[in-house]
């Protein structure tokens, strides 16, 4: 199957008494999806994305910029057994920021991103299912103007997110999930007061879903977090 879509978005925030808070966004996006399923049960999907957005912060601001993004991804999905599925996605993308008043604010930059993501889903028992999500993402941020080259850096992020679902009956379901993200930031040039660092983010969540009637769904979802 082949799908294409095009979007145009405009958003305006204008304040009479505080014109410095003015903001206007104008964006266009074009997407194309190609999916194919082979006889072995393997599903292949190719996605292409191209977007451009103007962030206008008013004539008094030097921070207005145009954001351009292009991305391509390839996804593979395979049902290994009746109770085991695997999904893998490879993606490459580039984001570019071009400042409208470059002479006054030379912060143009490129952001290159590569990622590989995978999910394994399994139904362990009749009422218990689980999944495991893994991802590795590499992001290179490069300032075009040499005066900002001290901000050039590479971010490497690892994500690990298992979850489990207990289905007690047709009306009650309990979900539990855990997430661990570790991010390394490596600056191309090291200056005083600017060092490489590691960021760790931990999440744990529970969600209880109760289908009271066909048209009424109740759920609660406390989510404690830890960040260091």
CSV table of C-alpha atoms in Angstrom, one decimal:
chain,number,residue,atom,x,y,z
A,1,UNK,CA,0.0,0.0,0.0
A,2,UNK,CA,1.1,3.6,-0.7
A,3,UNK,CA,-0.1,6.6,1.3
A,4,UNK,CA,0.8,10.3,1.0
A,5,UNK,CA,-0.2,13.2,3.1
A,6,UNK,CA,0.4,17.0,3.1
A,7,UNK,CA,-0.3,19.4,6.0
A,8,UNK,CA,-0.2,23.2,6.4
A,9,UNK,CA,-0.3,24.7,9.8
A,10,UNK,CA,-0.5,28.3,10.9
A,11,UNK,CA,-0.6,29.5,14.5
A,12,UNK,CA,-0.6,33.1,15.8
A,13,UNK,CA,-0.2,34.5,19.3
A,14,UNK,CA,-0.5,38.3,19.5
A,15,UNK,CA,-0.6,40.5,22.6
A,16,UNK,CA,-1.7,44.1,22.6
A,17,UNK,CA,0.0,45.2,25.8
A,18,UNK,CA,3.1,43.0,25.5
A,19,UNK,CA,4.1,43.0,21.8
A,20,UNK,CA,7.4,41.3,22.7
A,21,UNK,CA,5.5,38.1,23.3
A,22,UNK,CA,4.3,37.9,19.7
A,23,UNK,CA,4.8,34.6,18.0
A,24,UNK,CA,3.7,33.1,14.6
A,25,UNK,CA,4.3,29.7,13.3
A,26,UNK,CA,3.8,28.7,9.6
A,27,UNK,CA,4.6,25.1,8.7
A,28,UNK,CA,4.3,22.7,5.8
A,29,UNK,CA,4.8,18.9,6.0
A,30,UNK,CA,4.9,16.2,3.3
A,31,UNK,CA,4.8,12.5,4.2
A,32,UNK,CA,4.9,9.3,2.1
A,33,UNK,CA,4.4,5.7,3.4
A,34,UNK,CA,5.0,2.5,1.5
A,35,UNK,CA,4.2,-0.8,3.1
A,36,UNK,CA,4.5,-4.4,1.8
A,37,UNK,CA,3.8,-7.8,3.3
A,38,UNK,CA,5.6,-10.8,1.9
A,39,UNK,CA,4.4,-14.4,2.0
A,40,UNK,CA,6.6,-15.4,5.0
A,41,UNK,CA,4.6,-13.0,7.2
A,42,UNK,CA,7.3,-10.3,7.2
A,43,UNK,CA,5.9,-6.7,6.9
A,44,UNK,CA,8.1,-4.0,5.5
A,45,UNK,CA,7.3,-0.2,5.8
A,46,UNK,CA,9.3,2.7,4.4
A,47,UNK,CA,8.4,6.3,5.5
A,48,UNK,CA,9.7,9.6,4.1
A,49,UNK,CA,9.1,12.9,5.8
A,50,UNK,CA,9.9,16.5,4.8
A,51,UNK,CA,8.9,19.6,6.7
A,52,UNK,CA,9.6,23.3,7.0
A,53,UNK,CA,8.4,25.6,9.7
A,54,UNK,CA,9.0,29.3,10.2
A,55,UNK,CA,9.1,30.4,13.9
A,56,UNK,CA,8.5,34.2,13.8
A,57,UNK,CA,9.0,35.9,17.1
A,58,UNK,CA,8.3,39.5,15.8
A,59,UNK,CA,10.4,42.3,14.4
A,60,UNK,CA,12.0,43.1,17.7
A,61,UNK,CA,13.4,39.6,18.2
A,62,UNK,CA,16.6,38.2,16.8
A,63,UNK,CA,15.6,34.6,17.6
A,64,UNK,CA,13.2,34.0,14.7
A,65,UNK,CA,14.3,31.0,12.6
A,66,UNK,CA,13.3,28.5,9.9
A,67,UNK,CA,13.3,24.9,10.9
A,68,UNK,CA,13.8,22.3,8.1
A,69,UNK,CA,13.6,18.6,8.7
A,70,UNK,CA,14.0,15.5,6.6
A,71,UNK,CA,13.7,11.9,7.8
A,72,UNK,CA,13.6,8.4,6.3
A,73,UNK,CA,12.8,5.2,8.3
A,74,UNK,CA,12.6,1.5,7.5
A,75,UNK,CA,10.5,-0.8,9.7
A,76,UNK,CA,10.4,-4.6,9.7
A,77,UNK,CA,7.8,-6.6,11.6
A,78,UNK,CA,7.7,-10.4,11.9
A,79,UNK,CA,5.4,-12.8,13.8
A,80,UNK,CA,7.8,-15.5,14.9
A,81,UNK,CA,5.2,-17.7,16.6
A,82,UNK,CA,1.6,-17.4,17.6
A,83,UNK,CA,2.6,-15.7,20.8
A,84,UNK,CA,5.9,-13.9,19.8
A,85,UNK,CA,6.3,-10.8,17.6
A,86,UNK,CA,9.4,-8.7,16.8
A,87,UNK,CA,9.6,-5.1,15.3
A,88,UNK,CA,12.7,-3.3,14.3
A,89,UNK,CA,13.0,0.3,12.9
A,90,UNK,CA,16.0,2.0,11.4
A,91,UNK,CA,15.9,5.8,10.9
A,92,UNK,CA,18.1,8.6,9.6
A,93,UNK,CA,17.2,12.3,9.8
A,94,UNK,CA,18.5,15.8,9.6
A,95,UNK,CA,17.2,19.0,11.2
A,96,UNK,CA,18.5,22.4,10.2
A,97,UNK,CA,17.8,25.8,11.8
A,98,UNK,CA,18.4,29.0,9.8
A,99,UNK,CA,18.0,32.2,11.8
A,100,UNK,CA,16.3,35.1,10.0
A,101,UNK,CA,18.7,37.7,11.4
A,102,UNK,CA,21.8,35.7,10.9
A,103,UNK,CA,24.1,38.8,11.2
A,104,UNK,CA,22.8,39.6,14.6
A,105,UNK,CA,22.3,36.0,15.8
A,106,UNK,CA,24.6,33.6,13.9
A,107,UNK,CA,23.3,30.4,15.5
A,108,UNK,CA,22.5,28.4,12.4
A,109,UNK,CA,23.0,24.7,13.1
A,110,UNK,CA,22.6,21.1,11.7
A,111,UNK,CA,21.3,18.2,13.8
A,112,UNK,CA,22.0,14.7,12.4
A,113,UNK,CA,20.1,11.8,14.0
A,114,UNK,CA,20.4,8.1,13.6
A,115,UNK,CA,18.5,5.5,15.5
A,116,UNK,CA,17.7,1.8,15.8
A,117,UNK,CA,14.6,0.7,17.7
A,118,UNK,CA,13.3,-2.7,18.5
A,119,UNK,CA,10.3,-4.2,20.3
A,120,UNK,CA,9.7,-7.8,21.3
A,121,UNK,CA,6.1,-8.7,22.3
A,122,UNK,CA,5.0,-12.0,23.8
A,123,UNK,CA,1.9,-13.4,25.3
A,124,UNK,CA,3.3,-15.5,28.2
A,125,UNK,CA,0.0,-16.9,29.4
A,126,UNK,CA,-3.7,-16.6,28.6
A,127,UNK,CA,-4.1,-13.4,30.6
A,128,UNK,CA,-0.5,-12.2,30.8
A,129,UNK,CA,1.4,-10.4,28.0
A,130,UNK,CA,4.6,-8.5,28.0
A,131,UNK,CA,6.9,-6.4,25.7
A,132,UNK,CA,10.4,-5.2,25.7
A,133,UNK,CA,11.4,-1.9,23.9
A,134,UNK,CA,15.1,-1.2,23.2
A,135,UNK,CA,16.6,1.9,21.4
A,136,UNK,CA,19.9,3.5,20.6
A,137,UNK,CA,19.9,7.0,19.3
A,138,UNK,CA,22.9,9.1,18.1
A,139,UNK,CA,22.6,12.8,17.6
A,140,UNK,CA,25.3,15.1,16.2
A,141,UNK,CA,24.7,18.9,16.8
A,142,UNK,CA,27.0,21.1,14.6
A,143,UNK,CA,26.9,24.9,14.7
A,144,UNK,CA,27.5,26.3,11.2
A,145,UNK,CA,29.2,29.5,12.3
A,146,UNK,CA,32.6,29.0,13.9
A,147,UNK,CA,31.8,31.4,16.7
A,148,UNK,CA,29.5,28.8,18.2
A,149,UNK,CA,31.6,25.8,17.5
A,150,UNK,CA,32.1,25.3,21.3
A,151,UNK,CA,28.5,23.9,21.4
A,152,UNK,CA,29.3,21.2,18.8
A,153,UNK,CA,28.5,17.9,20.6
A,154,UNK,CA,27.3,14.3,20.2
A,155,UNK,CA,24.6,12.8,22.2
A,156,UNK,CA,24.3,9.0,22.5
A,157,UNK,CA,21.1,7.7,24.2
A,158,UNK,CA,20.1,4.2,25.3
A,159,UNK,CA,16.5,3.3,26.1
A,160,UNK,CA,15.3,0.2,27.9
A,161,UNK,CA,11.6,-0.1,28.6
A,162,UNK,CA,9.9,-3.4,29.6
A,163,UNK,CA,6.2,-3.6,30.5
A,164,UNK,CA,3.7,-6.3,31.4
A,165,UNK,CA,-0.1,-6.4,31.2
A,166,UNK,CA,-2.4,-8.5,33.4
A,167,UNK,CA,-5.9,-9.0,32.0
A,168,UNK,CA,-8.1,-10.2,34.8
A,169,UNK,CA,-11.3,-10.3,32.8
A,170,UNK,CA,-13.1,-8.4,30.0
A,171,UNK,CA,-13.5,-5.3,32.2
A,172,UNK,CA,-10.3,-5.0,34.3
A,173,UNK,CA,-6.8,-4.7,33.1
A,174,UNK,CA,-3.6,-3.8,35.0
A,175,UNK,CA,-0.4,-2.5,33.2
A,176,UNK,CA,3.0,-2.0,34.7
A,177,UNK,CA,6.0,-0.4,33.0
A,178,UNK,CA,9.6,0.5,33.7
A,179,UNK,CA,11.9,2.8,31.8
A,180,UNK,CA,15.6,3.5,31.9
A,181,UNK,CA,17.3,6.0,29.7
A,182,UNK,CA,21.0,6.8,29.8
A,183,UNK,CA,22.4,9.7,27.7
A,184,UNK,CA,26.0,10.5,27.1
A,185,UNK,CA,27.0,14.0,25.9
A,186,UNK,CA,30.4,14.4,24.4
A,187,UNK,CA,31.5,17.9,23.4
A,188,UNK,CA,33.9,18.2,20.4
A,189,UNK,CA,35.8,20.9,22.3
A,190,UNK,CA,36.2,21.1,26.1
A,191,UNK,CA,36.3,24.5,27.8
A,192,UNK,CA,36.4,25.6,31.4
A,193,UNK,CA,32.9,25.1,32.9
A,194,UNK,CA,31.8,22.8,30.1
A,195,UNK,CA,32.4,19.1,30.5
A,196,UNK,CA,31.1,15.9,29.0
A,197,UNK,CA,28.3,14.4,31.2
A,198,UNK,CA,26.0,11.5,31.7
A,199,UNK,CA,22.3,11.9,32.3
A,200,UNK,CA,20.1,9.1,33.7
A,201,UNK,CA,16.3,9.0,33.7
A,202,UNK,CA,14.2,6.3,35.4
A,203,UNK,CA,10.4,6.0,35.2
A,204,UNK,CA,8.0,3.5,36.7
A,205,UNK,CA,4.3,3.5,36.0
A,206,UNK,CA,1.1,1.6,36.8
A,207,UNK,CA,-2.2,1.8,35.0
A,208,UNK,CA,-5.5,0.2,36.0
A,209,UNK,CA,-8.2,0.2,33.4
A,210,UNK,CA,-11.9,-0.6,34.2
A,211,UNK,CA,-14.4,-0.8,31.4
A,212,UNK,CA,-17.6,0.0,33.3
A,213,UNK,CA,-19.9,0.1,30.3
A,214,UNK,CA,-19.4,0.0,26.5
A,215,UNK,CA,-19.2,3.8,26.5
A,216,UNK,CA,-17.4,4.5,29.8
A,217,UNK,CA,-13.8,3.7,30.5
A,218,UNK,CA,-12.1,4.5,33.8
A,219,UNK,CA,-8.4,4.4,34.6
A,220,UNK,CA,-5.8,5.6,37.1
A,221,UNK,CA,-2.1,5.9,36.4
A,222,UNK,CA,0.3,7.1,39.1
A,223,UNK,CA,3.8,7.5,37.6
A,224,UNK,CA,6.7,8.1,40.0
A,225,UNK,CA,10.0,9.3,38.4
A,226,UNK,CA,13.6,9.5,39.3
A,227,UNK,CA,16.2,11.6,37.5
A,228,UNK,CA,19.9,12.1,38.3
